[in-house]
Amino acid sequence: MASGGDVPGLIRGLEGIIAAPTAICELDGINGRLLYGGYDIADLAEHATFEDVVYLLWNGELPTADQRAALSGSLADQRAIPDQLVQSLRLYPRGANSMAALRAAIAQLGLYDAESESIDTVALRRIGMRLTAQLPTIVAANQRIQEGRDPISPRRDLGHAANFLYMLSGREPSEGDARALDVSLILYAEHEMNASSFAARVAASTLSDIYSAVTAGVATIKGPLHGGAGEAVMRTLEEIGTVENVEPFATAALAAKRRFMGFGHRVYKNGDPRAVILRAMADEATQRTGDRKWFDMSVALHGVVYREKKLHPNVDFYSASLFAALGIPAELNVPIITIARIAGWTAQLFEQYADNRIFRPRAAYVGPAPRAFPRRGQ
Ligand code: COA
């Protein structure tokens, strides 16, 4: 098998390769800064809503009050998903992986969209709106069906984040919970040329349709080295079990070269700015609930991993204890990341279709030299 070790010109994992220009998101890994359209993520987290950020990512500017109302109304109007899709969700196997179900559902959603094959600029915008509006409905409906309950229809009068929490539980969330999810969606909405955005762009670069490109994004974000870490962090905390066990467990695991999900980053080497915001939010949310166990364990694990490996937590680390405090089951952590990231994927896909060249890198051949086909019978 090719190890790729010393092949001239090979850049493993395409590290540092610039694959496209973008006006959407700037990621400064050295200084730990993330900006959407020139606005710092910390300012957006403090002052914006997810709907504002969707507008910003798609249009390059924050919306005026009228533009915000139009976009929010448009998203709210298009939340319902086709009945055929709900029927299909009911047929998915019990216990199906939540991201596998979402991947299948998004691929299927395209079948019911009469415009799905169009890559015309205006049609792409309309499809992007529908995808952003409908992903939360799919995730909530699938979760309830998996739990043996009926899906809950979306409400038009609630914001994007609040409506999602409502569709999960049937109860209108508190303002604090809705805002915590809203800010999480902002933090997860876009992240430059990460693996899933790249996968989506690669699919689009063949001029395949946007549903195919988004399905490629979902398939890619699912992996534990990417968005899948969002669930893996909670599974690790469950495995460790108690605050007291963090130190012995983590020290032994790191000595045995275990990789802790939720730590490290390809680009941020001095810390992920989103993790700082999420830590404060998880702290606040767990103070509200009074159940601090997962947060306290996270703080302790952060301490050990930093002390032993000098690795900082990434966006997926403190979101695990935050989402748990919002009453969200761990299997929904990655679908929620996807509900947010659809905004960034679609923005990047608009860019890709507007200025396309097919992605077609090379591989360095390291297999056997040319050889004669053996004669039969010899
Ligand atoms: N736990 C333990 N060690 C880790 C680590 C982690 N989460 N992340 C990186 N390292 C170590 C590696 O073992 C490696 O050490 P070595 O040089 O002694 O072998 C070194 O740090 C560099 O790691 P590498 O895998 O080359 O970095 P990368 O840029 O290819 O990978 C990630 C980046 C994000 C994939 C990687 O940090 C990781 O696997 N993190 C966990 C998954 C995760 O949280 N993903 C979500 C990202 S937002």
mmCIF file of N, CA, C and O and ligand atoms in Angstrom, residues 12-13 15 188 191 223-230 233 254 257-269 272 274 305 309 311-312 314-317, ligand 1:
data_model
loop_
_atom_site.group_PDB
_atom_site.id
_atom_site.type_symbol
_atom_site.label_atom_id
_atom_site.label_comp_id
_atom_site.label_asym_id
_atom_site.label_seq_id
_atom_site.Cartn_x
_atom_site.Cartn_y
_atom_site.Cartn_z
ATOM 1 N N ARG A 12 0.414 15.702 2.208
ATOM 2 C CA ARG A 12 -0.580 14.817 2.836
ATOM 3 C C ARG A 12 -1.710 15.635 3.449
ATOM 4 O O ARG A 12 -1.487 16.638 4.123
ATOM 5 N N GLY A 13 -2.925 15.191 3.170
ATOM 6 C CA GLY A 13 -4.095 15.909 3.689
ATOM 7 C C GLY A 13 -4.267 17.286 3.065
ATOM 8 O O GLY A 13 -5.029 18.101 3.578
ATOM 9 N N GLU A 15 -2.604 19.750 3.302
ATOM 10 C CA GLU A 15 -2.380 20.789 4.319
ATOM 11 C C GLU A 15 -1.772 22.052 3.700
ATOM 12 O O GLU A 15 -0.776 21.989 2.983
ATOM 13 N N TYR A 188 -21.203 27.464 14.329
ATOM 14 C CA TYR A 188 -20.968 26.319 13.453
ATOM 15 C C TYR A 188 -21.296 26.604 11.981
ATOM 16 O O TYR A 188 -21.116 25.734 11.136
ATOM 17 N N HIS A 191 -16.975 27.499 8.000
ATOM 18 C CA HIS A 191 -15.587 27.360 8.441
ATOM 19 C C HIS A 191 -14.647 27.114 7.274
ATOM 20 O O HIS A 191 -13.875 26.154 7.285
ATOM 21 N N GLY A 223 -17.883 12.118 9.775
ATOM 22 C CA GLY A 223 -16.721 11.404 10.323
ATOM 23 C C GLY A 223 -16.208 11.997 11.625
ATOM 24 O O GLY A 223 -16.250 13.214 11.818
ATOM 25 N N PRO A 224 -15.699 11.145 12.533
ATOM 26 C CA PRO A 224 -15.271 11.628 13.848
ATOM 27 C C PRO A 224 -14.083 12.580 13.829
ATOM 28 O O PRO A 224 -13.882 13.327 14.782
ATOM 29 N N LEU A 225 -13.300 12.594 12.757
ATOM 30 C CA LEU A 225 -12.216 13.579 12.703
ATOM 31 C C LEU A 225 -12.749 14.955 12.318
ATOM 32 O O LEU A 225 -12.034 15.952 12.371
ATOM 33 N N HIS A 226 -14.012 15.011 11.894
ATOM 34 C CA HIS A 226 -14.643 16.289 11.505
ATOM 35 C C HIS A 226 -15.834 16.492 12.441
ATOM 36 O O HIS A 226 -15.694 16.378 13.653
ATOM 37 N N GLY A 227 -17.008 16.768 11.922
ATOM 38 C CA GLY A 227 -18.164 17.073 12.778
ATOM 39 C C GLY A 227 -18.543 15.939 13.708
ATOM 40 O O GLY A 227 -19.110 16.166 14.785
ATOM 41 N N GLY A 228 -18.243 14.713 13.292
ATOM 42 C CA GLY A 228 -18.574 13.547 14.122
ATOM 43 C C GLY A 228 -17.977 13.623 15.509
ATOM 44 O O GLY A 228 -18.449 12.955 16.443
ATOM 45 N N ALA A 229 -16.930 14.450 15.666
ATOM 46 C CA ALA A 229 -16.341 14.645 17.000
ATOM 47 C C ALA A 229 -17.383 15.184 17.974
ATOM 48 O O ALA A 229 -17.293 14.955 19.176
ATOM 49 N N GLY A 230 -18.394 15.892 17.446
ATOM 50 C CA GLY A 230 -19.433 16.476 18.305
ATOM 51 C C GLY A 230 -20.148 15.428 19.142
ATOM 52 O O GLY A 230 -20.519 15.683 20.291
ATOM 53 N N VAL A 233 -17.252 13.330 21.562
ATOM 54 C CA VAL A 233 -16.842 13.951 22.831
ATOM 55 C C VAL A 233 -17.758 13.470 23.951
ATOM 56 O O VAL A 233 -17.296 13.057 25.028
ATOM 57 N N LEU A 254 -3.719 8.897 27.054
ATOM 58 C CA LEU A 254 -2.751 9.669 26.254
ATOM 59 C C LEU A 254 -1.418 8.938 26.163
ATOM 60 O O LEU A 254 -0.767 8.934 25.108
ATOM 61 N N LYS A 257 -1.426 6.645 23.494
ATOM 62 C CA LYS A 257 -1.555 7.321 22.188
ATOM 63 C C LYS A 257 -2.998 7.456 21.724
ATOM 64 O O LYS A 257 -3.284 7.536 20.532
ATOM 65 N N ARG A 258 -3.926 7.468 22.676
ATOM 66 C CA ARG A 258 -5.327 7.681 22.277
ATOM 67 C C ARG A 258 -5.526 9.117 21.814
ATOM 68 O O ARG A 258 -4.969 10.047 22.378
ATOM 69 N N ARG A 259 -6.341 9.263 20.797
ATOM 70 C CA ARG A 259 -6.686 10.582 20.275
ATOM 71 C C ARG A 259 -7.998 11.001 20.925
ATOM 72 O O ARG A 259 -8.999 10.294 20.820
ATOM 73 N N PHE A 260 -8.004 12.110 21.618
ATOM 74 C CA PHE A 260 -9.240 12.593 22.237
ATOM 75 C C PHE A 260 -9.978 13.491 21.262
ATOM 76 O O PHE A 260 -9.448 14.530 20.831
ATOM 77 N N MET A 261 -11.201 13.082 20.937
ATOM 78 C CA MET A 261 -12.018 13.889 20.031
ATOM 79 C C MET A 261 -12.344 15.221 20.702
ATOM 80 O O MET A 261 -12.517 15.292 21.918
ATOM 81 N N GLY A 262 -12.418 16.271 19.888
ATOM 82 C CA GLY A 262 -12.698 17.592 20.460
ATOM 83 C C GLY A 262 -11.440 18.371 20.803
ATOM 84 O O GLY A 262 -11.522 19.478 21.329
ATOM 85 N N PHE A 263 -10.269 17.784 20.501
ATOM 86 C CA PHE A 263 -9.002 18.508 20.725
ATOM 87 C C PHE A 263 -8.205 18.544 19.427
ATOM 88 O O PHE A 263 -8.260 17.610 18.621
ATOM 89 N N GLY A 264 -7.432 19.598 19.288
ATOM 90 C CA GLY A 264 -6.545 19.714 18.126
ATOM 91 C C GLY A 264 -7.279 20.319 16.940
ATOM 92 O O GLY A 264 -8.525 20.328 16.889
ATOM 93 N N HIS A 265 -6.518 20.861 16.032
ATOM 94 C CA HIS A 265 -7.113 21.433 14.826
ATOM 95 C C HIS A 265 -6.060 21.584 13.751
ATOM 96 O O HIS A 265 -4.914 21.891 14.051
ATOM 97 N N ARG A 266 -6.455 21.371 12.510
ATOM 98 C CA ARG A 266 -5.514 21.507 11.399
ATOM 99 C C ARG A 266 -5.030 22.949 11.261
ATOM 100 O O ARG A 266 -3.859 23.206 10.985
ATOM 101 N N VAL A 267 -5.903 23.904 11.489
ATOM 102 C CA VAL A 267 -5.535 25.301 11.226
ATOM 103 C C VAL A 267 -5.252 26.082 12.520
ATOM 104 O O VAL A 267 -4.264 26.803 12.602
ATOM 105 N N TYR A 268 -6.133 25.965 13.522
ATOM 106 C CA TYR A 268 -5.907 26.710 14.777
ATOM 107 C C TYR A 268 -4.852 25.995 15.596
ATOM 108 O O TYR A 268 -5.102 24.908 16.107
ATOM 109 N N LYS A 269 -3.701 26.582 15.734
ATOM 110 C CA LYS A 269 -2.687 25.930 16.550
ATOM 111 C C LYS A 269 -2.581 26.593 17.928
ATOM 112 O O LYS A 269 -1.942 26.079 18.826
ATOM 113 N N ASP A 272 -9.040 27.531 19.382
ATOM 114 C CA ASP A 272 -10.184 27.753 18.493
ATOM 115 C C ASP A 272 -11.091 28.798 19.163
ATOM 116 O O ASP A 272 -11.576 28.564 20.280
ATOM 117 N N ARG A 274 -14.024 29.641 18.759
ATOM 118 C CA ARG A 274 -15.392 29.183 19.002
ATOM 119 C C ARG A 274 -15.468 28.408 20.322
ATOM 120 O O ARG A 274 -16.469 28.449 21.032
ATOM 121 N N VAL A 305 -5.466 17.226 28.982
ATOM 122 C CA VAL A 305 -5.003 17.122 27.589
ATOM 123 C C VAL A 305 -4.077 18.292 27.253
ATOM 124 O O VAL A 305 -3.059 18.122 26.581
ATOM 125 N N LYS A 309 -0.372 17.292 26.299
ATOM 126 C CA LYS A 309 -0.129 17.340 24.837
ATOM 127 C C LYS A 309 -0.087 18.753 24.269
ATOM 128 O O LYS A 309 0.121 18.936 23.072
ATOM 129 N N LEU A 311 -2.496 20.499 23.584
ATOM 130 C CA LEU A 311 -3.569 20.613 22.579
ATOM 131 C C LEU A 311 -4.724 21.423 23.155
ATOM 132 O O LEU A 311 -5.125 21.216 24.307
ATOM 133 N N HIS A 312 -5.276 22.313 22.346
ATOM 134 C CA HIS A 312 -6.426 23.124 22.770
ATOM 135 C C HIS A 312 -7.725 22.418 22.364
ATOM 136 O O HIS A 312 -7.752 21.703 21.353
ATOM 137 N N ASN A 314 -11.274 22.145 20.527
ATOM 138 C CA ASN A 314 -11.854 22.775 19.336
ATOM 139 C C ASN A 314 -13.353 22.984 19.558
ATOM 140 O O ASN A 314 -13.886 22.699 20.637
ATOM 141 N N VAL A 315 -14.034 23.430 18.516
ATOM 142 C CA VAL A 315 -15.454 23.805 18.609
ATOM 143 C C VAL A 315 -16.326 22.679 19.157
ATOM 144 O O VAL A 315 -17.351 22.928 19.804
ATOM 145 N N ASP A 316 -15.914 21.417 18.905
ATOM 146 C CA ASP A 316 -16.778 20.299 19.280
ATOM 147 C C ASP A 316 -16.653 19.888 20.736
ATOM 148 O O ASP A 316 -17.383 19.011 21.196
ATOM 149 N N PHE A 317 -15.721 20.495 21.472
ATOM 150 C CA PHE A 317 -15.491 20.005 22.829
ATOM 151 C C PHE A 317 -16.559 20.495 23.809
ATOM 152 O O PHE A 317 -17.300 19.701 24.381
HETATM 153 N N1 COA B 1 -5.787 13.834 20.734
HETATM 154 C C1 COA B 1 -4.517 13.414 20.917
HETATM 155 N N2 COA B 1 -3.507 13.727 20.095
HETATM 156 C C2 COA B 1 -3.785 14.507 19.041
HETATM 157 C C3 COA B 1 -5.058 15.003 18.775
HETATM 158 C C4 COA B 1 -6.088 14.627 19.670
HETATM 159 N N3 COA B 1 -7.336 15.053 19.485
HETATM 160 N N4 COA B 1 -5.051 15.764 17.683
HETATM 161 C C5 COA B 1 -3.788 15.772 17.236
HETATM 162 N N5 COA B 1 -3.035 15.015 18.066
HETATM 163 C C6 COA B 1 -1.615 14.775 17.927
HETATM 164 C C7 COA B 1 -1.353 13.683 16.919
HETATM 165 O O1 COA B 1 -1.322 12.406 17.506
HETATM 166 C C8 COA B 1 -0.042 14.096 16.352
HETATM 167 O O2 COA B 1 0.970 13.749 17.266
HETATM 168 P P1 COA B 1 2.337 13.096 16.755
HETATM 169 O O3 COA B 1 2.952 14.166 15.876
HETATM 170 O O4 COA B 1 3.048 12.809 18.009
HETATM 171 O O5 COA B 1 1.923 11.882 15.986
HETATM 172 C C9 COA B 1 -0.105 15.628 16.349
HETATM 173 O O6 COA B 1 -1.030 15.958 17.387
HETATM 174 C C10 COA B 1 -0.578 16.210 15.027
HETATM 175 O O7 COA B 1 -1.803 15.583 14.649
HETATM 176 P P2 COA B 1 -2.312 15.394 13.154
HETATM 177 O O8 COA B 1 -3.283 14.265 13.115
HETATM 178 O O9 COA B 1 -1.138 15.331 12.214
HETATM 179 O O10 COA B 1 -3.047 16.756 12.901
HETATM 180 P P3 COA B 1 -4.023 17.035 11.703
HETATM 181 O O11 COA B 1 -3.900 18.456 11.362
HETATM 182 O O12 COA B 1 -3.840 16.048 10.588
HETATM 183 O O13 COA B 1 -5.457 16.705 12.330
HETATM 184 C C11 COA B 1 -7.418 16.889 13.551
HETATM 185 C C12 COA B 1 -6.308 17.652 12.846
HETATM 186 C C13 COA B 1 -8.522 17.858 13.947
HETATM 187 C C14 COA B 1 -8.012 15.835 12.617
HETATM 188 C C15 COA B 1 -6.838 16.224 14.813
HETATM 189 O O14 COA B 1 -6.381 17.191 15.730
HETATM 190 C C16 COA B 1 -7.827 15.280 15.455
HETATM 191 O O15 COA B 1 -7.906 14.104 15.108
HETATM 192 N N6 COA B 1 -8.636 15.795 16.450
HETATM 193 C C17 COA B 1 -9.670 15.010 17.031
HETATM 194 C C18 COA B 1 -10.912 15.059 16.147
HETATM 195 C C19 COA B 1 -11.676 16.337 16.267
HETATM 196 O O16 COA B 1 -11.880 16.842 17.352
HETATM 197 N N7 COA B 1 -12.126 16.841 15.129
HETATM 198 C C20 COA B 1 -12.913 18.047 15.073
HETATM 199 C C21 COA B 1 -12.125 19.145 14.451
HETATM 200 S S1 COA B 1 -13.008 20.685 14.542
#
